[in-house]
Amino acid sequence: MAGKRHQIAVIGGGIVGVSNALALQKAGHQVTLIDRGTPGRETSYGNAGVLSESSVAVLNSPGLLKSLPKLLFGRSNSVRFSPGFVIRRLGWMVGFLSYCTARRWRAAGHALRALQLVSLDQHKAWIAEAGVDDLLRYGGWMKVFRRQESFEAYRAELALADEVGTGYSIFDREQIRQIEPGLKPIYEKAVLYDNTCGVSNPAALTDAYVRLFIDAGGRVAKARVTGLARGEDGWTVSCDGGGDLAADAVVIAAGPWSADISGWLGYDLPLGWERGYHMHLEPGEGPQLNRAVHDVDGGFAIAPMQQGVRITTGVEIAHRDAPPDYRQVRRSVKLARDGHEMKAEIDETPWMGRRPTMVDSLPVIGPAPRHDGLFFNFGHQHIGLSMAPGSALAITAMINGEAPPMDMTPFRATRFSI
Ligand SMILES: Cc1cc2nc3c(=O)[nH]c(=O)nc-3n(C[C@H](O)[C@H](O)[C@H](O)COP(=O)(O)OP(=O)(O)OC[C@H]3O[C@@H](n4cnc5c(N)ncnc54)[C@H](O)[C@@H]3O)c2cc1C
């Protein structure tokens, strides 16, 4: 596809699709971004806003196997599950656990680090270009531990951070008080990933990127994509209510819905969903937090946002489309009050999102093996906000026939038998 100005359709207007549309458009292509709703209002809306260069430890780790009994007996707030769903998706679950080896875990860490470094640089450049520097927060991302024992268990992740070159600082109880005076003195240890950044409103960030895209001639179509067909002259993207779209290339970036769309063309990609929730609370009278904080023992994160103090949950393993179950977010809010003073809940109903996660926890970024001009860009699990720009630059380079900015081997679709 090299060396031409192409008509490209990007399906899905989450942070991944929006970034992809922007990068392609900046490379000179004529791009239509298609979303069935307002871009950035699904999974990309409600996250903790962390722009990470340090989230290299995927969930399928050797440590996960050790903590399985605790998780299975429902004693963890960080992971909850619907037993019926786990049984129905047993193949995927077993597949996920099969990646819990030290070798795979370390390899995934290296791959994700490379993607995150490129992404964070590009985020900073686009944020400056979009004139929304007020959204960007420096000062790192902090993991806090209520129990020394939990910190000791975390040393494996620190060893991986050392191996991939992520900077961090370790603090004890008194130092935590100085760095985050808004935290109550219940934490024994903290790890601050100094170079990680954050945003105070992920939806506003997506909106800013959409504005950049539109101002430079990009088109946003509000439509549900219902079909994809490859003809002699290229692609036809069918949308509900008619209005088919012709394109030379198509990027599927529909987050948790991407496997459905890829499935129309015969690709069986092992995408799962890790659901998560948030609730905003009014800030308390005391000092506010300077950064997002992850309470490892509590299994939730607290992130200061423009909308209020956002409490985000860990993982709920349930069907993507099952009704929400607010128990995990209710418990997270209760536990969060142990560590940080906050006033009343702001949202009438908690928000729910679905992290799109491949069975090996690495996104799929690259060409579809059996269709010219079709590209996959999804499965960014817990760190899609962080990794969207790098994924976008990589797809753009591939479409242009150039070398991507990082090794794409770990992300290729053909690592699965599809
Ligand atoms: C509680 C929580 C906290 C998180 N915290 C962080 C964090 O701090 N940092 C971080 O980096 N990541 C975080 N994440 C992960 C991150 O939010 C996701 O990885 C990311 O938002 C995924 O983006 P996406 O664009 O792939 O998917 P989405 O944002 O879900 O976008 C997919 C889009 O596709 C559209 N779509 C689907 N089907 C169709 C169709 N047929 N036709 C047209 N459009 C369609 C949808 O409308 C949607 O807009 C968190 C996630 C959760 C749930």
Coordinates of C-alpha atoms and ligand atoms in Angstrom, one line a residue:
M1 CA 0.0 0.0 0.0
A2 CA 3.1 2.2 0.1
G3 CA 3.6 5.6 -1.4
K4 CA 0.0 6.7 -2.1
R5 CA -2.7 8.8 -0.6
H6 CA -5.3 6.3 0.4
Q7 CA -9.0 6.5 1.5
I8 CA -9.0 4.8 4.8
A9 CA -11.9 3.9 7.1
V10 CA -11.2 3.5 10.8
I11 CA -13.9 1.6 12.6
G12 CA -14.3 2.6 16.3
G13 CA -13.8 6.0 17.8
G14 CA -12.3 5.1 21.2
I15 CA -8.9 6.5 22.0
V16 CA -7.3 3.8 19.9
G17 CA -9.4 4.5 16.8
V18 CA -9.2 8.3 17.2
S19 CA -5.4 8.2 17.6
N20 CA -5.2 5.9 14.5
A21 CA -7.3 8.2 12.4
L22 CA -5.2 11.2 13.5
A23 CA -1.9 9.5 12.7
L24 CA -3.1 8.3 9.3
Q25 CA -4.5 11.7 8.5
K26 CA -1.2 13.4 9.5
A27 CA 0.6 11.0 7.1
G28 CA -1.5 12.5 4.3
H29 CA -4.4 9.9 3.9
Q30 CA -8.0 10.8 3.6
V31 CA -9.6 9.2 6.7
T32 CA -13.1 8.6 7.8
L33 CA -13.5 7.7 11.5
I34 CA -16.7 5.7 12.1
D35 CA -18.3 5.3 15.4
R36 CA -21.9 4.4 16.3
G37 CA -21.9 7.0 19.0
T38 CA -19.9 10.0 20.1
P39 CA -16.2 9.1 20.0
G40 CA -14.5 8.4 23.3
R41 CA -17.6 7.6 25.2
E42 CA -17.2 3.8 25.7
T43 CA -14.2 2.2 27.5
S44 CA -12.0 5.2 26.7
Y45 CA -14.3 7.5 28.7
G46 CA -14.0 6.2 32.3
N47 CA -10.5 5.1 32.9
A48 CA -8.0 6.3 35.5
G49 CA -6.3 8.6 33.1
V50 CA -2.8 7.2 33.5
L51 CA -0.5 7.7 30.6
S52 CA 1.9 5.0 31.5
E53 CA 5.4 4.0 30.4
S54 CA 5.7 1.7 33.3
S55 CA 2.7 -0.7 33.0
V56 CA 4.7 -3.7 31.8
A57 CA 3.5 -6.4 34.1
V58 CA 0.6 -8.2 32.4
L59 CA -2.0 -10.0 34.5
N60 CA -1.0 -13.5 33.2
S61 CA 2.0 -13.8 35.4
P62 CA 3.5 -16.6 37.5
G63 CA 2.2 -14.7 40.5
L64 CA -1.4 -15.0 39.2
L65 CA -1.2 -18.8 39.5
K66 CA -0.2 -18.5 43.2
S67 CA -3.1 -16.1 44.0
L68 CA -5.7 -18.2 42.1
P69 CA -7.2 -19.8 45.3
K70 CA -7.8 -16.4 46.8
L71 CA -9.3 -15.1 43.6
L72 CA -11.5 -18.2 43.1
F73 CA -12.9 -18.0 46.6
G74 CA -13.9 -14.4 46.0
R75 CA -11.7 -12.9 48.7
S76 CA -10.1 -10.3 46.4
N77 CA -11.7 -6.9 45.5
S78 CA -9.3 -6.6 42.6
V79 CA -10.7 -9.5 40.6
R80 CA -14.3 -10.6 40.7
F81 CA -16.0 -13.0 38.4
S82 CA -19.3 -14.5 37.3
P83 CA -18.8 -18.3 37.8
G84 CA -21.3 -19.1 35.0
F85 CA -19.4 -16.9 32.5
V86 CA -16.1 -18.4 33.5
I87 CA -17.4 -21.9 32.9
R88 CA -18.9 -20.9 29.5
R89 CA -15.6 -19.3 28.5
L90 CA -13.4 -22.0 30.1
G91 CA -11.3 -22.4 27.0
W92 CA -10.3 -18.7 27.0
M93 CA -9.7 -18.7 30.7
V94 CA -7.4 -21.8 30.5
G95 CA -5.7 -20.1 27.5
F96 CA -5.1 -17.0 29.6
L97 CA -3.6 -19.0 32.4
S98 CA -1.4 -20.9 30.0
Y99 CA 0.5 -17.6 29.4
C100 CA 1.5 -17.3 33.1
T101 CA 5.1 -18.4 32.6
A102 CA 8.1 -16.3 33.6
R103 CA 9.4 -16.3 30.0
R104 CA 6.2 -15.0 28.4
W105 CA 5.6 -12.5 31.2
R106 CA 9.0 -11.0 30.7
A107 CA 8.7 -10.9 26.9
A108 CA 5.3 -9.2 27.2
G109 CA 6.9 -6.6 29.5
H110 CA 9.6 -5.7 26.9
A111 CA 7.1 -5.4 24.1
L112 CA 4.7 -3.2 26.1
R113 CA 7.5 -1.0 27.4
A114 CA 8.6 -0.2 23.8
L115 CA 5.0 0.6 22.8
Q116 CA 4.4 2.8 25.8
L117 CA 7.6 4.8 25.4
V118 CA 6.7 5.8 21.8
S119 CA 3.1 6.4 22.9
L120 CA 3.9 8.8 25.8
D121 CA 6.1 10.9 23.6
Q122 CA 3.4 11.1 20.9
H123 CA 0.7 11.9 23.5
K124 CA 2.8 14.8 24.8
A125 CA 3.3 16.2 21.2
W126 CA -0.4 15.9 20.3
I127 CA -1.5 17.4 23.7
A128 CA 0.7 20.4 23.0
E129 CA -0.5 20.7 19.4
A130 CA -4.1 20.4 20.5
G131 CA -3.5 23.2 23.1
V132 CA -4.8 21.1 26.1
D133 CA -1.7 21.1 28.2
D134 CA -4.0 21.8 31.2
L135 CA -5.1 18.1 31.0
L136 CA -1.6 16.7 31.2
R137 CA -0.3 15.8 34.7
Y138 CA 3.3 15.0 35.4
G139 CA 4.4 13.5 38.8
G140 CA 4.1 9.8 38.2
W141 CA 1.7 7.0 39.1
M142 CA 1.8 5.6 42.6
K143 CA 1.2 2.0 43.9
V144 CA 0.5 1.9 47.6
F145 CA 0.6 -1.1 49.9
R146 CA -1.3 -1.5 53.2
R147 CA 0.8 -4.5 54.1
Q148 CA 4.5 -5.1 54.0
E149 CA 3.8 -8.6 52.8
S150 CA 2.0 -7.3 49.7
F151 CA 5.0 -5.1 48.9
E152 CA 7.3 -8.1 49.2
A153 CA 5.1 -9.9 46.7
Y154 CA 5.3 -7.0 44.4
R155 CA 9.1 -7.3 44.1
A156 CA 8.8 -9.5 41.1
E157 CA 7.2 -6.6 39.2
L158 CA 10.0 -4.3 40.4
A159 CA 12.5 -6.8 39.0
L160 CA 10.7 -6.7 35.7
A161 CA 10.6 -2.8 35.8
D162 CA 14.4 -3.0 36.4
E163 CA 14.9 -5.3 33.5
V164 CA 12.9 -3.2 31.0
G165 CA 14.4 0.1 32.3
T166 CA 11.5 1.7 34.0
G167 CA 12.4 4.3 36.7
Y168 CA 10.7 4.2 40.1
S169 CA 11.2 5.2 43.7
I170 CA 10.3 3.4 46.8
F171 CA 8.9 5.2 49.9
D172 CA 8.0 4.2 53.4
R173 CA 5.2 5.4 55.6
E174 CA 6.7 8.8 56.6
Q175 CA 7.8 9.6 53.1
I176 CA 4.4 8.8 51.7
R177 CA 2.9 11.4 54.0
Q178 CA 5.3 14.0 52.6
I179 CA 4.7 13.1 48.9
E180 CA 1.0 12.5 49.1
P181 CA -0.3 14.3 52.2
G182 CA -3.8 13.5 51.0
L183 CA -3.3 9.8 51.9
K184 CA -4.2 8.7 55.4
P185 CA -1.3 6.9 57.2
I186 CA -2.5 3.4 56.5
Y187 CA 0.1 2.6 53.9
E188 CA 3.4 0.8 54.7
K189 CA 5.1 1.3 51.4
A190 CA 4.7 3.0 48.0
V191 CA 6.3 2.7 44.6
L192 CA 6.2 5.8 42.5
Y193 CA 6.8 5.4 38.8
D194 CA 8.3 8.8 38.4
N195 CA 8.1 9.2 34.6
T196 CA 4.5 8.1 34.1
C197 CA 2.0 10.9 33.4
G198 CA -1.7 11.3 33.5
V199 CA -4.7 13.3 32.3
S200 CA -7.4 14.9 34.3
N201 CA -10.2 14.0 31.8
P202 CA -9.7 11.2 29.3
A203 CA -12.9 12.0 27.4
A204 CA -11.7 15.6 26.9
L205 CA -8.4 14.3 25.6
T206 CA -10.2 12.2 23.0
D207 CA -12.3 15.2 22.1
A208 CA -9.2 17.3 21.6
Y209 CA -7.7 14.7 19.3
V210 CA -10.9 14.5 17.3
R211 CA -10.8 18.3 16.9
L212 CA -7.2 18.1 15.6
F213 CA -8.4 15.4 13.2
I214 CA -11.4 17.3 11.9
D215 CA -9.6 20.7 11.7
A216 CA -7.1 19.0 9.4
G217 CA -9.8 17.7 7.1
G218 CA -10.7 14.4 8.7
R219 CA -14.3 13.1 8.6
V220 CA -16.2 11.6 11.5
A221 CA -19.2 9.5 10.5
K222 CA -21.8 8.5 13.2
A223 CA -22.9 5.1 12.1
R224 CA -22.9 1.5 13.3
V225 CA -20.8 -0.6 11.0
T226 CA -22.7 -3.7 10.0
G227 CA -20.6 -5.4 7.3
L228 CA -17.3 -5.4 5.5
A229 CA -16.6 -6.7 2.0
R230 CA -13.5 -6.7 -0.1
G231 CA -14.1 -6.2 -3.9
E232 CA -11.8 -5.7 -6.9
D233 CA -11.4 -2.0 -6.2
G234 CA -11.1 -2.1 -2.4
W235 CA -13.3 -2.2 0.6
T236 CA -17.0 -1.5 1.1
V237 CA -17.9 -0.7 4.7
S238 CA -21.7 -1.1 5.3
C239 CA -23.3 1.0 7.8
D240 CA -26.8 0.8 9.4
G241 CA -29.3 3.0 7.6
G242 CA -27.4 2.7 4.3
G243 CA -24.6 5.1 3.4
D244 CA -22.0 2.5 2.5
L245 CA -18.4 3.8 2.4
A246 CA -15.7 2.9 -0.1
A247 CA -12.1 2.6 1.2
D248 CA -8.7 1.4 0.1
A249 CA -7.9 0.2 3.6
V250 CA -9.8 -0.5 6.8
V251 CA -8.6 -0.4 10.4
I252 CA -10.7 -2.3 12.9
A253 CA -10.2 -0.4 16.2
A254 CA -13.5 -1.1 17.9
G255 CA -12.1 -2.1 21.3
P256 CA -14.2 -4.8 23.0
W257 CA -16.4 -5.2 19.9
S258 CA -13.4 -5.8 17.5
A259 CA -13.6 -9.6 17.5
D260 CA -17.2 -9.5 16.4
I261 CA -16.3 -7.4 13.4
S262 CA -13.2 -9.4 12.5
G263 CA -15.3 -12.5 12.8
W264 CA -17.5 -11.4 9.8
L265 CA -14.4 -12.0 7.7
G266 CA -13.7 -15.4 9.2
Y267 CA -11.1 -14.4 11.8
D268 CA -11.5 -16.0 15.2
L269 CA -9.5 -13.8 17.5
P270 CA -9.3 -14.6 21.2
L271 CA -10.5 -11.3 22.6
G272 CA -12.0 -11.2 26.1
W273 CA -13.3 -8.4 28.3
E274 CA -12.2 -7.3 31.7
R275 CA -15.0 -5.1 32.9
G276 CA -14.3 -2.2 35.2
Y277 CA -16.3 0.6 37.0
H278 CA -15.9 4.1 38.3
M279 CA -17.6 6.4 40.7
H280 CA -16.9 10.1 41.3
L281 CA -16.8 11.6 44.7
E282 CA -16.7 15.2 45.9
P283 CA -13.2 16.1 47.1
G284 CA -12.8 16.3 50.8
E285 CA -11.5 19.4 52.8
G286 CA -8.0 18.0 53.2
P287 CA -5.1 17.9 50.7
Q288 CA -6.0 16.6 47.3
L289 CA -4.0 13.9 45.5
N290 CA -1.3 14.9 43.1
R291 CA -1.5 11.9 40.9
A292 CA -3.4 8.7 40.4
V293 CA -2.8 6.2 43.2
H294 CA -3.4 2.4 43.0
D295 CA -4.2 0.8 46.3
V296 CA -2.8 -2.7 45.6
D297 CA -4.4 -4.4 48.7
G298 CA -7.7 -2.6 48.2
G299 CA -7.8 -3.5 44.5
F300 CA -8.9 0.0 43.2
A301 CA -7.3 3.2 42.0
I302 CA -8.1 6.8 43.0
A303 CA -7.6 9.4 40.3
P304 CA -8.1 13.2 40.7
M305 CA -10.3 14.2 37.8
Q306 CA -12.0 17.4 36.6
Q307 CA -15.3 15.6 37.3
G308 CA -14.3 14.8 41.0
V309 CA -12.3 12.2 42.7
R310 CA -12.6 9.1 40.4
I311 CA -12.5 5.7 42.1
T312 CA -11.9 3.0 39.4
T313 CA -12.2 -0.7 40.1
G314 CA -10.1 -3.7 39.3
V315 CA -11.4 -6.5 37.0
E316 CA -14.8 -8.1 36.8
I317 CA -14.9 -11.2 34.6
A318 CA -18.4 -11.3 33.2
H319 CA -20.0 -11.3 29.8
R320 CA -19.4 -8.0 27.9
D321 CA -23.1 -7.4 27.6
A322 CA -24.3 -8.7 31.0
P323 CA -26.1 -6.1 33.2
P324 CA -23.7 -4.2 35.5
D325 CA -23.1 -5.6 39.0
Y326 CA -22.2 -2.6 41.2
R327 CA -20.9 -4.6 44.2
Q328 CA -17.2 -4.2 43.3
V329 CA -17.4 -0.4 42.8
R330 CA -19.4 0.0 46.0
R331 CA -16.8 -1.9 47.9
S332 CA -14.0 0.0 46.2
V333 CA -15.5 3.3 47.3
K334 CA -15.8 2.1 50.8
L335 CA -12.2 0.9 50.9
A336 CA -11.0 4.1 49.2
R337 CA -12.5 6.1 52.1
D338 CA -10.0 4.3 54.4
G339 CA -7.1 5.9 52.5
H340 CA -8.4 9.3 51.3
E341 CA -10.9 11.7 52.7
M342 CA -13.8 12.4 50.3
K343 CA -17.3 13.7 50.5
A344 CA -20.5 12.5 48.9
E345 CA -20.8 10.4 45.7
I346 CA -21.5 12.5 42.6
D347 CA -22.7 10.0 40.0
E348 CA -26.2 8.7 40.4
T349 CA -25.2 5.4 38.7
P350 CA -21.6 4.1 38.5
W351 CA -20.0 4.0 35.1
M352 CA -19.0 0.6 33.5
G353 CA -16.5 -0.1 30.8
R354 CA -15.0 -3.2 29.2
R355 CA -11.2 -3.5 28.8
P356 CA -10.5 -5.3 25.6
T357 CA -8.0 -8.1 26.4
M358 CA -6.4 -10.7 24.2
V359 CA -5.8 -14.1 25.7
D360 CA -2.1 -13.3 26.0
S361 CA -2.7 -9.7 27.2
L362 CA -0.9 -8.1 24.2
P363 CA -2.8 -6.1 21.7
V364 CA -3.2 -7.1 18.1
I365 CA -1.6 -4.5 15.9
G366 CA -1.0 -5.2 12.2
P367 CA -2.3 -6.5 9.0
A368 CA -5.0 -9.2 8.7
P369 CA -3.3 -12.2 7.1
R370 CA -5.9 -13.1 4.5
H371 CA -7.2 -9.7 3.3
D372 CA -5.2 -6.9 1.6
G373 CA -5.7 -3.5 3.2
L374 CA -7.3 -4.8 6.4
F375 CA -5.6 -3.9 9.7
F376 CA -6.3 -4.9 13.3
N377 CA -5.7 -2.5 16.2
F378 CA -7.3 -3.6 19.4
G379 CA -6.9 -5.6 22.6
H380 CA -5.1 -2.9 24.6
Q381 CA -6.4 -4.2 28.0
H382 CA -5.7 -2.1 31.0
I383 CA -3.5 0.4 29.2
G384 CA -5.2 1.4 26.0
L385 CA -5.2 5.1 26.8
S386 CA -1.4 4.8 27.3
M387 CA -0.7 2.8 24.2
A388 CA -3.0 4.3 21.6
P389 CA -0.6 6.7 19.9
G390 CA 2.2 4.2 19.5
S391 CA -0.2 1.6 18.0
A392 CA -1.5 4.3 15.6
L393 CA 2.0 5.2 14.5
A394 CA 2.8 1.6 13.9
I395 CA -0.3 0.9 11.8
T396 CA 0.4 4.1 9.8
A397 CA 3.9 3.0 9.1
M398 CA 2.7 -0.4 7.9
I399 CA 0.2 1.2 5.6
N400 CA 2.9 3.5 4.2
G401 CA 5.3 0.6 3.8
E402 CA 7.7 2.1 6.3
A403 CA 9.4 0.6 9.4
P404 CA 7.2 0.9 12.5
P405 CA 8.8 2.7 15.5
M406 CA 9.1 -0.6 17.5
D407 CA 9.3 -4.3 16.9
M408 CA 5.8 -5.4 15.9
T409 CA 6.5 -9.2 16.1
P410 CA 4.8 -9.6 19.6
F411 CA 1.7 -7.9 18.3
R412 CA 1.1 -9.6 15.0
A413 CA -2.3 -11.3 14.6
T414 CA -0.7 -14.5 13.2
R415 CA 0.6 -15.4 16.7
F416 CA -2.9 -17.0 17.0
S417 CA -4.2 -19.7 14.7
I418 CA -6.7 -17.6 12.9
Ligands
LIG1 C1 -11.9 1.1 35.1 C2 -10.8 1.3 34.0 C3 -9.7 2.0 34.2 C4 -8.7 2.1 33.2 N1 -7.6 2.9 33.5 C5 -6.7 3.1 32.5 C6 -5.6 4.0 32.6 O1 -5.5 4.7 33.7 N2 -4.7 4.1 31.6 C7 -4.8 3.5 30.5 O2 -3.9 3.6 29.6 N3 -5.9 2.6 30.2 C8 -6.8 2.5 31.2 N4 -7.9 1.6 31.0 C9 -8.0 0.9 29.7 C10 -8.5 1.8 28.6 O3 -9.6 2.6 29.0 C11 -8.8 0.9 27.4 O4 -7.8 0.0 27.1 C12 -9.1 1.8 26.2 O5 -10.1 2.8 26.5 C13 -9.6 0.9 25.0 O6 -9.9 1.8 23.9 P1 -10.5 1.4 22.6 O7 -10.5 2.6 21.7 O8 -9.8 0.1 22.1 O9 -12.0 0.9 22.9 P2 -13.3 1.8 23.2 O10 -13.0 3.0 24.0 O11 -14.3 0.9 23.8 O12 -13.8 2.2 21.8 C14 -14.4 1.3 20.9 C15 -15.3 2.2 20.0 O13 -15.8 1.3 19.0 C16 -17.2 1.7 18.7 N5 -17.8 0.6 18.0 C17 -18.0 -0.6 18.4 N6 -18.6 -1.4 17.5 C18 -18.9 -0.5 16.5 C19 -19.6 -0.7 15.3 N7 -20.1 -1.8 14.9 N8 -19.7 0.4 14.4 C20 -19.2 1.6 14.8 N9 -18.6 1.8 16.0 C21 -18.4 0.8 16.8 C22 -17.7 2.0 20.1 O14 -18.9 2.9 20.0 C23 -16.5 2.7 20.8 O15 -16.6 4.1 20.8 C24 -8.9 1.5 32.0 C25 -10.1 0.8 31.7 C26 -11.0 0.7 32.7 C27 -12.3 0.0 32.4

